[in-house]
Amino acid sequence: MAVGVAETRSRASAILPPLFVVMWSSAFIAGVIGVGAAPPLLLTFARFAFAGLLLGGFALAVRAPWPKGRQLAHVVVAGLLVQAVQFGAFYTAMGMRIPAAVLALVQGLNPVVIALVAGRFLGERVTPRQWAGFGLGAAGVGLAVADRLSLSPAGVALSVVGLLGLSLGTVYQKRFASGMDVRTGTAVQFLAAAPLVAVASLLFETPHVSDWAGFSWAVAWLVLVNSIGAFLLLNTMLRNAPASRVSTVFFLTPAVTAVMAWLLVGQLLPALALVGLAVGGAGVLLANRR
């Protein structure tokens, strides 16, 4: 019986990474539709507010334990980095015409940034083979964005800010809040990030919705599939595996995002970018090879 339970858990753990990649990648496509219907920070605020209320209500219904005291503070800090900084920057860059696949490619550097700091702050050992995989993945990302250097400088800078928010927030959460309940902890992160993004929207945007159908569809997808589904998976994986290993799944999101962007919103990538995607995929396979 114990063996059967262990096998079931092992299979479930194996399913989580590819499922997460598909769900996470779809956020970029929903974001393209959403920023075409409303300002990016308004879209981000709606995502956080609805996701926080829904997940918080569910957590209350099942009486999940809420973070308290110092743990609560750590959960909030991680949430501001991973949620407000990452998505506020990424969606604003998307509103500056940075293609979805390019943003996913910049985000694909997340494993490299985490690997640079995980050893110092988390005590995680990164093997030479993993470093080789990280290097190959980073080279793939570089190839894929090489012909995009003429894009908006502000948009590119915001993409880097979003990357740093995700990477530093992931390391911080693994270091100080890894024991949080994924339901209540994720809800707290959304609810903490929502007011900050709302203030930024009022200061830097003129909040309005030009296409309610597109805005509603994008918000619904971002809330249910990405904000709740994908982040529950991410936080579950962070509880059960080293941050450096979990982060390598982000090397796969650019390729999946590129295919989705081509099929669903007609965004194409040149040949060099496709080569970069292939190289990045090889890097993640090498970094994860046991």
Short mmCIF file of N, CA, C and O in Angstrom, two decimals, residues 98-166:
data_model
loop_
_atom_site.label_atom_id
_atom_site.label_comp_id
_atom_site.label_asym_id
_atom_site.label_seq_id
_atom_site.Cartn_x
_atom_site.Cartn_y
_atom_site.Cartn_z
N ILE A 98 6.03 45.00 -26.60
CA ILE A 98 7.00 43.91 -26.51
C ILE A 98 6.23 42.61 -26.72
O ILE A 98 5.28 42.33 -25.98
N PRO A 99 6.59 41.80 -27.72
CA PRO A 99 5.84 40.57 -28.01
C PRO A 99 5.82 39.59 -26.84
O PRO A 99 6.76 39.54 -26.03
N ALA A 100 4.75 38.81 -26.76
CA ALA A 100 4.60 37.87 -25.66
C ALA A 100 5.75 36.89 -25.59
O ALA A 100 6.28 36.58 -24.52
N ALA A 101 6.18 36.36 -26.75
CA ALA A 101 7.25 35.37 -26.75
C ALA A 101 8.57 35.98 -26.28
O ALA A 101 9.37 35.31 -25.63
N VAL A 102 8.81 37.24 -26.61
CA VAL A 102 10.05 37.91 -26.17
C VAL A 102 10.05 38.06 -24.65
O VAL A 102 11.06 37.84 -23.98
N LEU A 103 8.91 38.43 -24.08
CA LEU A 103 8.82 38.53 -22.63
C LEU A 103 9.06 37.17 -21.98
O LEU A 103 9.74 37.07 -20.95
N ALA A 104 8.51 36.13 -22.58
CA ALA A 104 8.73 34.80 -22.04
C ALA A 104 10.20 34.41 -22.13
O ALA A 104 10.73 33.72 -21.26
N LEU A 105 10.87 34.86 -23.19
CA LEU A 105 12.29 34.57 -23.34
C LEU A 105 13.12 35.27 -22.27
O LEU A 105 14.04 34.68 -21.70
N VAL A 106 12.80 36.53 -21.99
CA VAL A 106 13.51 37.24 -20.91
C VAL A 106 13.23 36.55 -19.58
O VAL A 106 14.15 36.33 -18.77
N GLN A 107 11.99 36.17 -19.35
CA GLN A 107 11.64 35.45 -18.12
C GLN A 107 12.38 34.12 -18.04
O GLN A 107 12.64 33.61 -16.96
N GLY A 108 12.75 33.58 -19.21
CA GLY A 108 13.47 32.32 -19.24
C GLY A 108 14.84 32.38 -18.59
O GLY A 108 15.43 31.33 -18.31
N LEU A 109 15.36 33.58 -18.35
CA LEU A 109 16.63 33.72 -17.63
C LEU A 109 16.47 33.53 -16.13
O LEU A 109 17.46 33.54 -15.39
N ASN A 110 15.24 33.36 -15.66
CA ASN A 110 14.97 33.19 -14.24
C ASN A 110 15.83 32.10 -13.59
O ASN A 110 16.40 32.32 -12.51
N PRO A 111 15.99 30.92 -14.20
CA PRO A 111 16.82 29.89 -13.55
C PRO A 111 18.26 30.33 -13.36
O PRO A 111 18.91 29.95 -12.36
N VAL A 112 18.79 31.10 -14.30
CA VAL A 112 20.19 31.55 -14.18
C VAL A 112 20.34 32.52 -13.01
O VAL A 112 21.26 32.40 -12.20
N VAL A 113 19.41 33.47 -12.90
CA VAL A 113 19.47 34.44 -11.79
C VAL A 113 19.33 33.72 -10.45
O VAL A 113 20.07 34.00 -9.49
N ILE A 114 18.40 32.77 -10.39
CA ILE A 114 18.20 32.03 -9.14
C ILE A 114 19.44 31.22 -8.79
O ILE A 114 19.87 31.16 -7.64
N ALA A 115 20.02 30.57 -9.81
CA ALA A 115 21.21 29.76 -9.55
C ALA A 115 22.36 30.61 -9.00
O ALA A 115 23.17 30.13 -8.20
N LEU A 116 22.43 31.87 -9.42
CA LEU A 116 23.51 32.76 -8.96
C LEU A 116 23.41 33.09 -7.48
O LEU A 116 24.42 33.37 -6.83
N VAL A 117 22.17 33.05 -6.96
CA VAL A 117 21.99 33.45 -5.56
C VAL A 117 21.53 32.30 -4.66
O VAL A 117 21.60 32.41 -3.44
N ALA A 118 21.08 31.18 -5.26
CA ALA A 118 20.54 30.09 -4.44
C ALA A 118 21.60 29.48 -3.53
O ALA A 118 21.33 29.15 -2.38
N GLY A 119 22.82 29.33 -4.04
CA GLY A 119 23.88 28.74 -3.23
C GLY A 119 24.20 29.59 -2.01
O GLY A 119 24.43 29.07 -0.92
N ARG A 120 24.19 30.90 -2.18
CA ARG A 120 24.56 31.80 -1.08
C ARG A 120 23.45 31.92 -0.04
O ARG A 120 23.71 31.91 1.16
N PHE A 121 22.20 32.03 -0.49
CA PHE A 121 21.11 32.32 0.43
C PHE A 121 20.28 31.10 0.83
O PHE A 121 19.58 31.13 1.84
N LEU A 122 20.32 30.04 0.02
CA LEU A 122 19.51 28.86 0.32
C LEU A 122 20.35 27.64 0.66
O LEU A 122 19.81 26.62 1.06
N GLY A 123 21.65 27.74 0.46
CA GLY A 123 22.49 26.59 0.74
C GLY A 123 22.31 25.46 -0.24
O GLY A 123 22.65 24.30 0.06
N GLU A 124 21.76 25.74 -1.41
CA GLU A 124 21.55 24.70 -2.42
C GLU A 124 22.83 24.53 -3.25
O GLU A 124 23.43 25.51 -3.68
N ARG A 125 23.21 23.30 -3.48
CA ARG A 125 24.41 23.02 -4.26
C ARG A 125 24.02 22.87 -5.74
O ARG A 125 23.15 22.08 -6.09
N VAL A 126 24.67 23.64 -6.59
CA VAL A 126 24.44 23.56 -8.02
C VAL A 126 25.61 22.80 -8.64
O VAL A 126 26.77 23.21 -8.50
N THR A 127 25.32 21.68 -9.29
CA THR A 127 26.37 20.83 -9.84
C THR A 127 26.93 21.43 -11.13
O THR A 127 26.28 22.26 -11.78
N PRO A 128 28.13 21.01 -11.52
CA PRO A 128 28.69 21.49 -12.80
C PRO A 128 27.78 21.20 -13.99
O PRO A 128 27.69 22.02 -14.91
N ARG A 129 27.11 20.04 -13.98
CA ARG A 129 26.22 19.73 -15.07
C ARG A 129 25.05 20.72 -15.13
O ARG A 129 24.62 21.15 -16.20
N GLN A 130 24.52 21.07 -13.95
CA GLN A 130 23.44 22.05 -13.91
C GLN A 130 23.92 23.41 -14.41
O GLN A 130 23.21 24.09 -15.14
N TRP A 131 25.14 23.81 -14.00
CA TRP A 131 25.68 25.09 -14.49
C TRP A 131 25.80 25.07 -16.01
O TRP A 131 25.52 26.07 -16.67
N ALA A 132 26.22 23.93 -16.56
CA ALA A 132 26.31 23.81 -18.02
C ALA A 132 24.93 23.97 -18.65
O ALA A 132 24.78 24.64 -19.68
N GLY A 133 23.93 23.36 -18.02
CA GLY A 133 22.56 23.52 -18.52
C GLY A 133 22.07 24.94 -18.44
O GLY A 133 21.43 25.45 -19.36
N PHE A 134 22.38 25.60 -17.31
CA PHE A 134 21.99 27.00 -17.17
C PHE A 134 22.65 27.87 -18.24
O PHE A 134 22.04 28.75 -18.83
N GLY A 135 23.95 27.61 -18.46
CA GLY A 135 24.66 28.39 -19.47
C GLY A 135 24.08 28.19 -20.86
O GLY A 135 23.92 29.14 -21.63
N LEU A 136 23.75 26.94 -21.17
CA LEU A 136 23.16 26.64 -22.48
C LEU A 136 21.78 27.29 -22.61
O LEU A 136 21.44 27.85 -23.66
N GLY A 137 21.02 27.25 -21.52
CA GLY A 137 19.71 27.89 -21.56
C GLY A 137 19.81 29.39 -21.73
O GLY A 137 19.04 30.00 -22.49
N ALA A 138 20.75 30.00 -21.02
CA ALA A 138 20.94 31.45 -21.14
C ALA A 138 21.39 31.82 -22.55
O ALA A 138 20.96 32.83 -23.12
N ALA A 139 22.25 30.98 -23.14
CA ALA A 139 22.69 31.24 -24.51
C ALA A 139 21.51 31.17 -25.47
O ALA A 139 21.41 31.97 -26.41
N GLY A 140 20.62 30.22 -25.23
CA GLY A 140 19.43 30.12 -26.07
C GLY A 140 18.56 31.35 -25.98
O GLY A 140 18.06 31.86 -26.99
N VAL A 141 18.37 31.86 -24.76
CA VAL A 141 17.60 33.08 -24.59
C VAL A 141 18.27 34.24 -25.30
O VAL A 141 17.63 35.06 -25.98
N GLY A 142 19.61 34.33 -25.18
CA GLY A 142 20.33 35.40 -25.86
C GLY A 142 20.17 35.35 -27.36
O GLY A 142 19.97 36.39 -28.02
N LEU A 143 20.26 34.16 -27.95
CA LEU A 143 20.06 34.01 -29.39
C LEU A 143 18.66 34.45 -29.80
O LEU A 143 18.47 35.12 -30.82
N ALA A 144 17.69 34.08 -28.98
CA ALA A 144 16.31 34.35 -29.35
C ALA A 144 15.96 35.83 -29.31
O ALA A 144 15.08 36.29 -30.04
N VAL A 145 16.65 36.61 -28.48
CA VAL A 145 16.34 38.03 -28.38
C VAL A 145 17.36 38.90 -29.11
O VAL A 145 17.26 40.13 -29.09
N ALA A 146 18.34 38.26 -29.78
CA ALA A 146 19.42 39.03 -30.41
C ALA A 146 18.91 40.01 -31.45
O ALA A 146 19.44 41.12 -31.60
N ASP A 147 17.88 39.63 -32.19
CA ASP A 147 17.38 40.52 -33.24
C ASP A 147 16.27 41.44 -32.76
O ASP A 147 15.58 42.06 -33.55
N ARG A 148 16.08 41.51 -31.42
CA ARG A 148 15.03 42.36 -30.85
C ARG A 148 15.60 43.56 -30.10
O ARG A 148 14.89 44.21 -29.34
N LEU A 149 16.89 43.83 -30.31
CA LEU A 149 17.54 44.91 -29.56
C LEU A 149 17.04 46.29 -29.94
O LEU A 149 17.29 47.27 -29.24
N SER A 150 16.35 46.37 -31.07
CA SER A 150 15.82 47.67 -31.49
C SER A 150 14.44 47.96 -30.91
O SER A 150 13.83 48.97 -31.21
N LEU A 151 13.95 47.08 -30.06
CA LEU A 151 12.65 47.29 -29.43
C LEU A 151 12.73 48.45 -28.44
O LEU A 151 13.79 48.97 -28.14
N SER A 152 11.59 48.83 -27.90
CA SER A 152 11.51 49.93 -26.95
C SER A 152 12.47 49.74 -25.79
O SER A 152 12.38 48.73 -25.07
N PRO A 153 13.42 50.66 -25.56
CA PRO A 153 14.34 50.52 -24.43
C PRO A 153 13.62 50.43 -23.09
O PRO A 153 14.00 49.66 -22.21
N ALA A 154 12.56 51.26 -22.93
CA ALA A 154 11.80 51.22 -21.68
C ALA A 154 11.12 49.87 -21.50
O ALA A 154 11.09 49.32 -20.39
N GLY A 155 10.60 49.32 -22.59
CA GLY A 155 9.96 48.02 -22.51
C GLY A 155 10.94 46.92 -22.16
O GLY A 155 10.64 46.03 -21.35
N VAL A 156 12.15 46.98 -22.74
CA VAL A 156 13.18 46.00 -22.43
C VAL A 156 13.61 46.12 -20.98
O VAL A 156 13.78 45.12 -20.27
N ALA A 157 13.78 47.38 -20.49
CA ALA A 157 14.16 47.59 -19.09
C ALA A 157 13.11 47.04 -18.14
O ALA A 157 13.43 46.40 -17.13
N LEU A 158 11.83 47.26 -18.46
CA LEU A 158 10.76 46.73 -17.63
C LEU A 158 10.75 45.21 -17.64
O LEU A 158 10.43 44.57 -16.64
N SER A 159 11.10 44.61 -18.77
CA SER A 159 11.19 43.15 -18.84
C SER A 159 12.23 42.63 -17.86
O SER A 159 12.01 41.61 -17.18
N VAL A 160 13.37 43.33 -17.77
CA VAL A 160 14.42 42.93 -16.83
C VAL A 160 13.95 43.12 -15.39
O VAL A 160 14.21 42.28 -14.52
N VAL A 161 13.22 44.20 -15.13
CA VAL A 161 12.67 44.43 -13.79
C VAL A 161 11.72 43.29 -13.41
O VAL A 161 11.75 42.78 -12.28
N GLY A 162 10.88 42.89 -14.34
CA GLY A 162 9.97 41.78 -14.08
C GLY A 162 10.72 40.50 -13.79
O GLY A 162 10.33 39.73 -12.89
N LEU A 163 11.79 40.25 -14.53
CA LEU A 163 12.62 39.06 -14.30
C LEU A 163 13.21 39.08 -12.89
O LEU A 163 13.18 38.06 -12.18
N LEU A 164 13.75 40.22 -12.48
CA LEU A 164 14.34 40.32 -11.15
C LEU A 164 13.29 40.14 -10.06
O LEU A 164 13.56 39.51 -9.02
N GLY A 165 12.09 40.67 -10.28
CA GLY A 165 11.03 40.47 -9.30
C GLY A 165 10.70 39.01 -9.10
O GLY A 165 10.56 38.52 -7.97
N LEU A 166 10.59 38.27 -10.20
CA LEU A 166 10.30 36.84 -10.12
C LEU A 166 11.43 36.08 -9.45
O LEU A 166 11.20 35.26 -8.55
#
